[in-house]
Amino acid sequence: MDSLAVEIKVNIFTALLDLSDLKSLILTSTSFYGAFIGTKRLIIQEVVRNGLDLELVREISALAQSLRIKTWSREAVLEILGTYFSTQPNIKTYDWDVSTALDIYRIHTLAADFSADFASTALAKECITNQDGDSGPAPSTSELRRFERNFWKFELYCNLFRVRTPNHAPSKQDRFSPEEQKLIFFDHFAAYENEQLGCVHDYLWDQISRAFDDVAAHDVLWGAEWSIDWTDDYATGDASWKESLLSQGLARIKMMGNARTYEARYHLVQGQTPCPDFDDEFLVEGLSSEVMDGNDYAEELNDMTLEQARESSKTPLFPEPDDGPIVAWKWAYGNWYANCYFFSKNWFMRQRAYVMWDMDRLAFWGLFKSHRADFSELFDYAYEASSVAIEEARKSWEARSEIYVNGGRGWWSPNDLSRIEWPAGLKKRALLRLEAIPGCQTASNCC
């Protein structure tokens, strides 16, 4: 193949569908490498066009820009968002390099995998009102695109707004507050678009919860020094610890979701210092900072027609040919006003990705035959269950505090202290002091 004309080699390059294939072909021979170097920009553009959904070009281009930020600054973020919200980008106008393109492909794979899993998980759950559990056909192209767009959007949000160093730089005065995030980011989307991002947030929260909760429930230091809550999720607790983990992006979240041992989970969720990182100004705060438009005399969504609700809400950034998302959002927030989103009371529907589906599927479920108020008990039940969990957590913090002050560190369980690490010569004396800990009545069941 080395004898092929350069033009033919370029044609072979531009027919590829995947950047991993591009990388392999570049390394085939010096002649292919030379053909690539001579037309690098064109080749990368075409392979990116071939392998990605160009309906998502706005997210792809903005994310590519965010990956090339060398030094974070408010000005850099505002420049990227200015382009993101004001123009319809063209992949051909972007100056691609191999490193950025490979990063984009990795995110593409993650977004596609998460989208398929979230859609499958949401459809596997009891479908709200359809008693026989039939969720209908497999997700349509338009439905999956909504999922993927919001995973891309989540990754973009991470790159622009997360804390970027162990020292929590950018500094507090430089970082965008939740109120500023509302103005420069969330206000550019319709309410149902922000609710879609909220669905992705809640799904990813569940993805990291197994790893985080395992460490929070068992690590002596986490329980003794910081009383880190793991009682989840929508009704109780301080979200800042998990928000910090979410801010690390899709790749890290995937690793946390796949971790199967305590040691692997601890390595992934522990911060740069003994105290795990927390972030009280990330996505949950940004989404929750919405101030309801209107006042006590404003018209509720239940009293509006669909067109009136559409006119009262912000214009969607992405034109939506299907009414499913906005109708589902209007139904869920019927007792409130336009531009409301991410209320905790709708966590149950967000688990089912209710604003991601086409109208045909929602109608098949019979969602709109019931009132939103019919599902209030689901949230109430979660709150009661969390209240019980909070009391169990409080007792564990007390027990781990006793272990901590006696020198113990490491993994703890109410009925098993065998994995705790003790300072030399202190184990026997410490265990005698700990006999009063609930679930550890004698030293023999702690060793």
XYZ file of N, CA, C and O in Angstrom, residues 231-407:
708
model
N -26.833 8.856 53.327
C -28.206 8.371 53.440
C -29.088 8.753 52.265
O -30.263 8.414 52.246
N -28.485 9.477 51.277
C -29.187 9.728 50.026
C -30.498 10.468 50.256
O -31.091 10.387 51.296
N -30.871 10.980 49.328
C -30.325 11.403 48.058
C -31.089 12.646 47.693
O -30.554 13.687 47.540
N -32.430 12.470 47.624
C -33.274 13.559 47.173
C -33.968 14.254 48.342
O -34.329 15.406 48.256
N -34.138 13.529 49.437
C -34.894 14.098 50.548
C -34.004 14.677 51.632
O -34.426 15.560 52.363
N -32.800 14.171 51.775
C -31.981 14.556 52.922
C -30.529 14.706 52.526
O -30.106 14.337 51.438
N -29.762 15.207 53.458
C -28.313 15.128 53.315
C -27.687 16.296 52.579
O -28.317 17.032 51.844
N -26.390 16.456 52.810
C -25.586 17.469 52.149
C -24.977 16.853 50.909
O -24.223 15.883 50.982
N -25.284 17.407 49.743
C -24.854 16.814 48.480
C -23.424 17.187 48.104
O -22.915 16.682 47.104
N -22.776 18.041 48.872
C -21.510 18.620 48.424
C -20.421 17.585 48.182
O -19.588 17.749 47.294
N -20.400 16.520 48.982
C -19.362 15.510 48.810
C -19.520 14.815 47.458
O -18.557 14.651 46.711
N -20.724 14.377 47.155
C -20.944 13.672 45.890
C -20.848 14.618 44.707
O -20.425 14.210 43.614
N -21.248 15.859 44.893
C -21.146 16.818 43.793
C -19.692 16.994 43.360
O -19.386 17.149 42.179
N -18.779 16.964 44.322
C -17.362 17.076 43.984
C -16.923 15.913 43.110
O -16.157 16.079 42.157
N -17.412 14.697 43.408
C -17.071 13.538 42.590
C -17.694 13.641 41.206
O -17.056 13.318 40.197
N -18.940 14.094 41.134
C -19.593 14.254 39.834
C -18.827 15.242 38.964
O -18.733 15.077 37.742
N -18.269 16.278 39.578
C -17.609 17.329 38.810
C -16.366 16.829 38.087
O -15.845 17.499 37.196
N -15.875 15.639 38.451
C -14.678 15.114 37.806
C -14.952 14.578 36.407
O -14.010 14.270 35.672
N -16.218 14.464 36.029
C -16.546 14.135 34.659
C -16.888 12.673 34.413
O -16.775 11.822 35.295
N -17.312 12.385 33.183
C -17.869 11.086 32.839
C -16.867 9.952 32.980
O -17.229 8.851 33.409
N -15.609 10.176 32.606
C -14.633 9.091 32.668
C -14.423 8.616 34.103
O -14.407 7.406 34.381
N -14.279 9.569 35.018
C -14.080 9.202 36.424
C -15.339 8.559 37.002
O -15.263 7.608 37.788
N -16.493 9.063 36.626
C -17.756 8.494 37.096
C -17.884 7.047 36.636
O -18.333 6.171 37.388
N -17.484 6.791 35.400
C -17.531 5.422 34.874
C -16.653 4.500 35.702
O -17.043 3.366 36.029
N -15.477 4.967 36.063
C -14.569 4.161 36.883
C -15.177 3.888 38.249
O -15.080 2.763 38.765
N -15.805 4.881 38.842
C -16.425 4.688 40.152
C -17.577 3.699 40.064
O -17.764 2.856 40.943
N -18.361 3.798 38.993
C -19.472 2.874 38.825
C -19.022 1.440 38.616
O -19.725 0.493 38.998
N -17.842 1.263 38.019
C -17.332 -0.083 37.730
C -16.514 -0.679 38.870
O -16.205 -1.874 38.836
N -16.126 0.133 39.850
C -15.293 -0.363 40.955
C -16.063 -1.386 41.780
O -17.201 -1.133 42.198
N -15.449 -2.533 42.037
C -16.144 -3.629 42.725
C -15.585 -3.920 44.117
O -16.237 -4.599 44.914
N -14.392 -3.460 44.438
C -13.823 -3.721 45.760
C -13.790 -2.432 46.573
O -13.756 -1.332 46.020
N -13.766 -2.606 47.885
C -13.709 -1.441 48.764
C -12.438 -0.645 48.517
O -12.457 0.589 48.473
N -11.334 -1.331 48.330
C -10.061 -0.651 48.131
C -10.086 0.196 46.858
O -9.615 1.346 46.845
N -10.648 -0.357 45.792
C -10.735 0.398 44.531
C -11.659 1.601 44.697
O -11.372 2.695 44.199
N -12.755 1.416 45.386
C -13.690 2.522 45.597
C -13.065 3.611 46.449
O -13.214 4.803 46.151
N -12.364 3.216 47.501
C -11.721 4.210 48.363
C -10.719 5.036 47.574
O -10.658 6.266 47.708
N -9.933 4.392 46.750
C -8.926 5.091 45.942
C -9.581 6.120 45.027
O -9.035 7.213 44.815
N -10.759 5.798 44.495
C -11.417 6.683 43.532
C -12.153 7.843 44.191
O -12.245 8.931 43.628
N -12.711 7.620 45.380
C -13.532 8.670 45.990
C -12.768 9.523 46.990
O -13.225 10.615 47.344
N -11.618 9.050 47.452
C -10.836 9.844 48.391
C -10.227 11.043 47.680
O -9.743 10.942 46.567
N -10.220 12.185 48.343
C -9.669 13.392 47.744
C -8.159 13.440 47.825
O -7.485 12.470 48.185
N -7.614 14.605 47.493
C -6.161 14.791 47.505
C -5.613 14.880 48.927
O -4.411 14.761 49.139
N -6.468 15.116 49.881
C -6.074 15.211 51.292
C -6.869 14.174 52.074
O -7.792 13.556 51.531
N -6.542 13.935 53.357
C -7.330 12.980 54.141
C -8.820 13.296 54.137
O -9.651 12.393 54.157
N -9.167 14.578 54.086
C -10.573 14.947 53.987
C -10.997 14.884 52.524
O -10.366 15.491 51.659
N -12.049 14.137 52.197
C -12.519 14.104 50.809
C -12.954 15.481 50.350
O -13.393 16.313 51.137
N -12.824 15.724 49.056
C -13.204 17.022 48.512
C -14.710 17.206 48.576
O -15.483 16.244 48.502
N -15.130 18.456 48.708
C -16.558 18.755 48.604
C -16.718 19.996 47.738
O -15.800 20.764 47.530
N -17.903 20.150 47.187
C -18.177 21.252 46.274
C -19.625 21.681 46.492
O -20.552 20.942 46.159
N -19.799 22.855 47.066
C -21.156 23.315 47.377
C -21.698 24.284 46.339
O -22.717 24.946 46.570
N -21.033 24.378 45.181
C -21.516 25.284 44.147
C -21.518 24.606 42.781
O -21.346 25.242 41.750
N -21.720 23.299 42.787
C -21.722 22.603 41.504
C -23.161 22.430 41.009
O -24.047 23.186 41.358
N -23.404 21.401 40.221
C -24.610 21.318 39.404
C -25.902 21.345 40.201
O -26.866 22.004 39.807
N -25.945 20.644 41.334
C -27.199 20.622 42.087
C -27.572 22.018 42.568
O -28.743 22.380 42.626
N -26.557 22.838 42.885
C -26.834 24.210 43.309
C -27.189 25.077 42.111
O -28.057 25.946 42.189
N -26.507 24.862 40.997
C -26.831 25.631 39.804
C -28.247 25.381 39.331
O -29.004 26.312 39.030
N -28.635 24.105 39.283
C -29.993 23.768 38.862
C -31.030 24.221 39.872
O -32.162 24.542 39.498
N -30.661 24.259 41.131
C -31.618 24.625 42.179
C -31.712 26.120 42.397
O -32.519 26.581 43.202
N -30.899 26.916 41.703
C -30.876 28.355 41.969
C -31.975 29.101 41.224
O -32.094 30.317 41.349
N -32.780 28.382 40.432
C -33.838 29.024 39.676
C -34.836 29.704 40.614
O -35.352 29.099 41.558
N -35.100 30.971 40.368
C -36.143 31.712 41.087
C -37.390 31.683 40.229
O -37.353 32.043 39.055
N -38.484 31.247 40.806
C -39.707 31.116 40.017
C -40.136 32.466 39.462
O -40.212 33.457 40.189
N -40.392 32.485 38.165
C -40.916 33.689 37.544
C -42.356 33.879 37.994
O -43.145 32.938 38.047
N -42.709 35.090 38.309
C -44.086 35.362 38.702
C -44.220 35.582 40.193
O -43.247 35.664 40.926
N -45.441 35.627 40.669
C -45.720 35.856 42.079
C -46.971 35.084 42.459
O -47.395 34.173 41.739
N -47.562 35.451 43.580
C -48.737 34.723 44.046
C -49.906 34.805 43.071
O -50.840 34.016 43.144
N -49.865 35.778 42.181
C -50.963 35.954 41.232
C -50.631 35.413 39.849
O -51.419 35.548 38.917
N -49.446 34.805 39.702
C -49.057 34.269 38.403
C -49.901 33.046 38.077
O -50.378 32.323 38.956
N -50.084 32.813 36.803
C -50.904 31.703 36.361
C -50.119 30.403 36.454
O -48.962 30.316 36.056
N -50.758 29.381 37.001
C -50.119 28.088 37.116
C -50.117 27.378 35.769
O -50.982 27.610 34.918
N -49.169 26.478 35.601
C -49.079 25.741 34.344
C -50.338 24.918 34.082
O -50.737 24.724 32.928
N -50.968 24.419 35.134
C -52.205 23.646 34.957
C -53.303 24.450 34.284
O -54.192 23.878 33.652
N -53.247 25.764 34.450
C -54.287 26.631 33.886
C -53.927 27.134 32.495
O -54.674 27.927 31.918
N -52.802 26.714 31.980
C -52.354 27.155 30.661
C -52.573 26.059 29.621
O -52.509 24.867 29.928
N -52.794 26.480 28.398
C -52.709 25.539 27.297
C -51.241 25.243 27.029
O -50.349 25.931 27.543
N -50.994 24.237 26.201
C -49.618 23.906 25.879
C -48.924 25.079 25.197
O -47.764 25.398 25.506
N -49.612 25.757 24.305
C -49.006 26.892 23.610
C -48.724 28.040 24.561
O -47.706 28.718 24.449
N -49.615 28.272 25.506
C -49.374 29.322 26.500
C -48.163 28.976 27.363
O -47.343 29.849 27.676
N -48.042 27.700 27.749
C -46.881 27.279 28.541
C -45.598 27.425 27.732
O -44.569 27.857 28.252
N -45.681 27.113 26.451
C -44.517 27.235 25.597
C -44.083 28.693 25.471
O -42.906 29.028 25.507
N -45.068 29.581 25.322
C -44.776 31.008 25.191
C -44.267 31.608 26.498
O -43.459 32.544 26.495
N -44.718 31.082 27.633
C -44.313 31.614 28.933
C -42.932 31.136 29.345
O -42.255 31.789 30.133
N -42.516 29.994 28.809
C -41.202 29.446 29.140
C -40.149 30.058 28.234
O -40.448 30.686 27.217
N -38.906 29.869 28.615
C -37.809 30.343 27.776
C -37.728 29.523 26.493
O -38.083 28.346 26.470
N -37.248 30.142 25.452
C -37.130 29.464 24.165
C -36.084 28.358 24.259
O -34.982 28.587 24.748
N -36.407 27.147 23.818
C -35.411 26.072 23.881
C -34.221 26.360 22.975
O -34.371 26.934 21.895
N -33.045 25.983 23.427
C -31.854 26.161 22.604
C -31.900 25.229 21.398
O -31.431 25.561 20.322
N -32.485 24.041 21.616
C -32.565 23.041 20.561
C -34.025 22.846 20.160
O -34.819 22.349 20.967
N -34.410 23.247 18.969
C -35.795 23.071 18.524
C -36.216 21.606 18.671
O -35.499 20.696 18.266
N -37.377 21.401 19.275
C -37.848 20.056 19.586
C -39.085 19.743 18.744
O -40.145 20.328 18.957
N -38.974 18.844 17.764
C -40.110 18.530 16.903
C -41.197 17.722 17.593
O -42.327 17.658 17.112
N -40.856 17.085 18.715
C -41.811 16.241 19.429
C -42.250 16.944 20.711
O -41.432 17.521 21.431
N -43.544 16.887 21.016
C -44.071 17.577 22.197
C -43.846 16.817 23.496
O -44.148 17.343 24.577
N -43.328 15.591 23.422
C -43.198 14.781 24.627
C -42.496 15.473 25.785
O -43.046 15.536 26.897
N -41.294 16.015 25.597
C -40.582 16.621 26.736
C -41.323 17.780 27.383
O -41.418 17.850 28.615
N -41.862 18.722 26.586
C -42.506 19.877 27.197
C -43.837 19.498 27.833
O -44.207 20.027 28.889
N -44.569 18.560 27.248
C -45.841 18.135 27.843
C -45.585 17.424 29.172
O -46.307 17.644 30.151
N -44.549 16.572 29.221
C -44.223 15.873 30.465
C -43.803 16.868 31.546
O -44.210 16.746 32.714
N -42.996 17.845 31.156
C -42.568 18.877 32.130
C -43.766 19.672 32.640
O -43.900 19.917 33.846
N -44.663 20.077 31.753
C -45.851 20.846 32.153
C -46.706 20.041 33.119
O -47.231 20.577 34.105
N -46.828 18.756 32.871
C -47.609 17.882 33.750
C -46.969 17.805 35.139
O -47.647 17.898 36.157
N -45.644 17.663 35.195
C -44.960 17.481 36.469
C -44.937 18.750 37.313
O -44.922 18.689 38.540
N -44.932 19.915 36.664
C -44.855 21.190 37.383
C -46.164 21.967 37.280
O -46.177 23.186 37.376
N -47.257 21.245 37.122
C -48.545 21.887 36.877
C -48.987 22.873 37.930
O -49.642 23.867 37.622
N -48.643 22.634 39.189
C -49.063 23.534 40.269
C -48.109 24.701 40.465
O -48.254 25.470 41.417
N -47.132 24.836 39.555
C -46.156 25.910 39.665
C -46.202 26.766 38.424
O -47.136 26.695 37.640
N -45.172 27.575 38.257
C -45.187 28.551 37.174
C -44.157 28.177 36.105
O -43.366 27.261 36.262
N -44.172 28.933 35.036
C -43.235 28.673 33.947
C -41.785 28.835 34.427
O -41.496 29.621 35.339
N -40.896 28.083 33.817
C -39.450 28.140 34.076
C -39.031 27.528 35.404
O -37.963 27.836 35.925
N -39.860 26.655 35.963
C -39.457 25.885 37.141
C -38.829 24.569 36.688
O -39.239 23.987 35.677
N -37.857 24.095 37.436
C -37.235 22.820 37.109
C -36.424 22.308 38.288
O -36.133 23.042 39.234
N -36.098 21.028 38.233
C -35.246 20.334 39.207
C -35.768 20.445 40.635
O -35.008 20.609 41.582
N -37.074 20.325 40.808
C -37.631 20.259 42.154
C -37.397 18.854 42.700
O -37.550 17.858 41.991
N -37.062 18.771 43.993
C -36.788 17.470 44.596
C -38.006 16.552 44.541
O -37.867 15.328 44.466
N -39.190 17.141 44.536
C -40.402 16.324 44.546
C -40.571 15.515 43.265
O -41.375 14.575 43.228
N -39.818 15.837 42.234
C -39.937 15.111 40.973
C -38.786 14.130 40.732
O -38.562 13.697 39.605
N -38.080 13.762 41.788
C -36.968 12.825 41.642
C -37.436 11.496 41.062
O -36.732 10.864 40.275
N -38.642 11.067 41.460
C -39.149 9.769 41.003
C -39.308 9.751 39.486
O -38.950 8.769 38.820
N -39.811 10.858 38.918
C -39.961 10.915 37.468
C -38.616 11.066 36.762
O -38.411 10.533 35.680
N -37.692 11.817 37.377
C -36.378 11.968 36.748
C -35.640 10.639 36.671
O -34.878 10.395 35.736
N -35.844 9.754 37.648
C -35.254 8.421 37.557
C -35.756 7.689 36.318
O -35.060 6.837 35.771
N -36.954 8.011 35.886
C -37.530 7.392 34.698
C -37.334 8.239 33.450
O -37.921 7.972 32.415
N -36.481 9.279 33.579
C -36.100 10.107 32.429
C -37.336 10.643 31.710
O -37.392 10.697 30.480
N -38.315 11.097 32.470
C -39.638 11.369 31.906
C -39.654 12.468 30.859
O -40.548 12.498 30.005
N -38.664 13.381 30.871
C -38.634 14.450 29.866
C -37.734 14.100 28.683
O -37.429 14.959 27.861
N -37.335 12.858 28.582
C -36.508 12.412 27.453
C -37.333 11.700 26.379
O -36.834 11.469 25.276
N -38.584 11.347 26.686
C -39.319 10.429 25.814
C -40.207 11.153 24.811
O -40.680 12.261 25.058
N -40.460 10.471 23.708
C -41.396 10.978 22.698
C -42.819 10.923 23.225
O -43.148 10.146 24.132
N -43.678 11.735 22.616
C -45.076 11.806 23.027
C -45.774 10.462 22.881
O -46.599 10.092 23.719
N -45.443 9.709 21.855
C -46.102 8.410 21.653
C -45.870 7.481 22.832
O -46.786 6.772 23.271
N -44.648 7.478 23.369
C -44.364 6.591 24.499
C -45.093 7.068 25.758
O -45.648 6.270 26.512
N -45.090 8.368 25.992
C -45.778 8.899 27.172
C -47.273 8.604 27.110
O -47.902 8.278 28.123
N -47.843 8.729 25.918
C -49.264 8.419 25.753
C -49.523 6.927 25.960
O -50.524 6.531 26.571
N -48.601 6.096 25.493
C -48.722 4.654 25.676
C -48.715 4.298 27.161
O -49.444 3.410 27.606
N -47.882 4.995 27.915
C -47.845 4.762 29.350
C -49.122 5.218 30.043
O -49.426 4.778 31.159
N -49.828 6.135 29.442
C -51.000 6.703 30.102
C -50.634 7.697 31.181
O -51.397 7.908 32.126
N -49.481 8.314 31.039
C -48.992 9.225 32.079
C -49.984 10.326 32.391
O -50.238 10.650 33.551
N -50.582 10.912 31.355
C -51.388 12.110 31.555
C -52.829 11.801 31.951
O -53.640 12.703 32.098
N -53.136 10.514 32.133
C -54.456 10.148 32.653
C -54.520 10.343 34.166
O -55.596 10.327 34.761
N -53.354 10.489 34.794
C -53.284 10.692 36.235
C -52.787 12.099 36.524
O -52.177 12.750 35.685
N -53.050 12.565 37.727
C -52.546 13.865 38.155
C -51.189 13.690 38.829
O -50.907 12.652 39.434
N -50.360 14.714 38.722
C -49.054 14.665 39.367
C -49.187 14.402 40.861
O -48.371 13.670 41.455
N -50.217 14.925 41.496
C -50.400 14.763 42.940
C -50.577 13.302 43.337
O -50.341 12.937 44.496
N -50.959 12.454 42.375
C -51.162 11.042 42.694
C -49.864 10.342 43.076
O -49.883 9.243 43.624
N -48.725 10.967 42.800
C -47.443 10.330 43.053
C -46.712 10.929 44.243
O -45.549 10.630 44.479
N -47.390 11.770 45.004
C -46.735 12.431 46.136
C -46.242 11.434 47.173
O -45.208 11.639 47.817
N -46.970 10.329 47.366
C -46.586 9.377 48.403
C -45.240 8.737 48.111
O -44.556 8.269 49.022
N -44.825 8.700 46.858
C -43.525 8.120 46.524
C -42.397 8.928 47.151
O -41.451 8.379 47.711
N -42.521 10.245 47.065
C -41.510 11.101 47.684
C -41.593 11.011 49.198
O -40.580 10.958 49.888
N -42.814 10.992 49.740
C -42.976 10.906 51.191
C -42.346 9.626 51.735
O -41.700 9.623 52.784
N -42.519 8.523 51.007
C -41.928 7.258 51.443
C -40.412 7.355 51.477
O -39.757 6.887 52.406
N -39.848 7.971 50.438
C -38.384 8.122 50.401
C -37.897 8.937 51.584
O -36.851 8.649 52.163
N -38.643 9.973 51.948
C -38.242 10.815 53.073
C -38.248 10.017 54.369
O -37.319 10.097 55.173
N -39.307 9.201 54.573
C -39.379 8.407 55.792
C -38.245 7.390 55.844
O -37.617 7.175 56.882
N -37.961 6.743 54.698
C -36.873 5.766 54.657
C -35.539 6.434 54.955
O -34.697 5.894 55.669
N -35.349 7.642 54.446
C -34.099 8.347 54.687
C -33.973 8.750 56.145
O -32.874 8.782 56.688
N -35.083 9.061 56.795
C -35.046 9.439 58.206
C -34.526 8.288 59.060
O -33.743 8.491 59.995
N -34.947 7.065 58.749
C -34.437 5.894 59.460
C -32.948 5.730 59.202
O -32.161 5.468 60.114
N -32.547 5.909 57.942
C -31.136 5.764 57.591
C -30.280 6.804 58.295
O -29.140 6.530 58.677
N -30.801 8.007 58.449
C -30.048 9.069 59.122
C -29.743 8.683 60.566
O -28.637 8.910 61.068
N -30.697 8.077 61.255
C -30.467 7.661 62.633
C -29.395 6.567 62.698
O -28.535 6.568 63.592
N -29.420 5.646 61.741
C -28.388 4.614 61.696
C -27.013 5.229 61.433
O -26.009 4.807 62.003
N -26.988 6.236 60.563
C -25.725 6.911 60.267
C -25.190 7.611 61.513
O -23.982 7.559 61.800
N -26.080 8.253 62.257
C -25.647 8.963 63.473
C -24.988 7.995 64.462
O -23.944 8.294 65.060
N -25.575 6.831 64.635
C -24.999 5.845 65.545
C -23.631 5.377 65.048
O -22.713 5.151 65.839
N -23.488 5.223 63.734
C -22.201 4.768 63.204
C -21.131 5.831 63.400
O -19.961 5.509 63.659
N -21.508 7.109 63.281
C -20.524 8.170 63.506
C -20.022 8.151 64.947
O -18.837 8.340 65.211
N -20.941 7.920 65.882
C -20.552 7.848 67.292
C -19.599 6.676 67.532
O -18.585 6.811 68.230
N -19.920 5.533 66.933
C -19.067 4.359 67.118
C -17.686 4.581 66.516
O -16.651 4.268 67.129
N -17.654 5.141 65.324
C -16.363 5.359 64.667
C -15.558 6.442 65.368
O -14.318 6.419 65.351
N -16.224 7.391 66.000
C -15.506 8.409 66.773
C -14.766 7.766 67.946
O -13.630 8.132 68.259
N -15.426 6.805 68.603
C -14.774 6.099 69.701
C -13.549 5.341 69.203
O -12.491 5.324 69.854
N -13.683 4.704 68.071
C -12.551 3.966 67.496
C -11.422 4.932 67.143
O -10.245 4.660 67.403
N -11.780 6.064 66.570
C -10.792 7.041 66.117
C -9.962 7.585 67.284
O -8.737 7.660 67.212
N -10.657 7.975 68.369
C -9.935 8.555 69.504
C -9.063 7.510 70.193
O -8.108 7.856 70.908
N -9.354 6.218 69.965
C -8.528 5.161 70.518
C -7.439 4.699 69.555
O -6.775 3.692 69.802
N -7.289 5.443 68.437
C -6.178 5.188 67.532
C -6.490 4.362 66.307
O -5.616 4.115 65.476
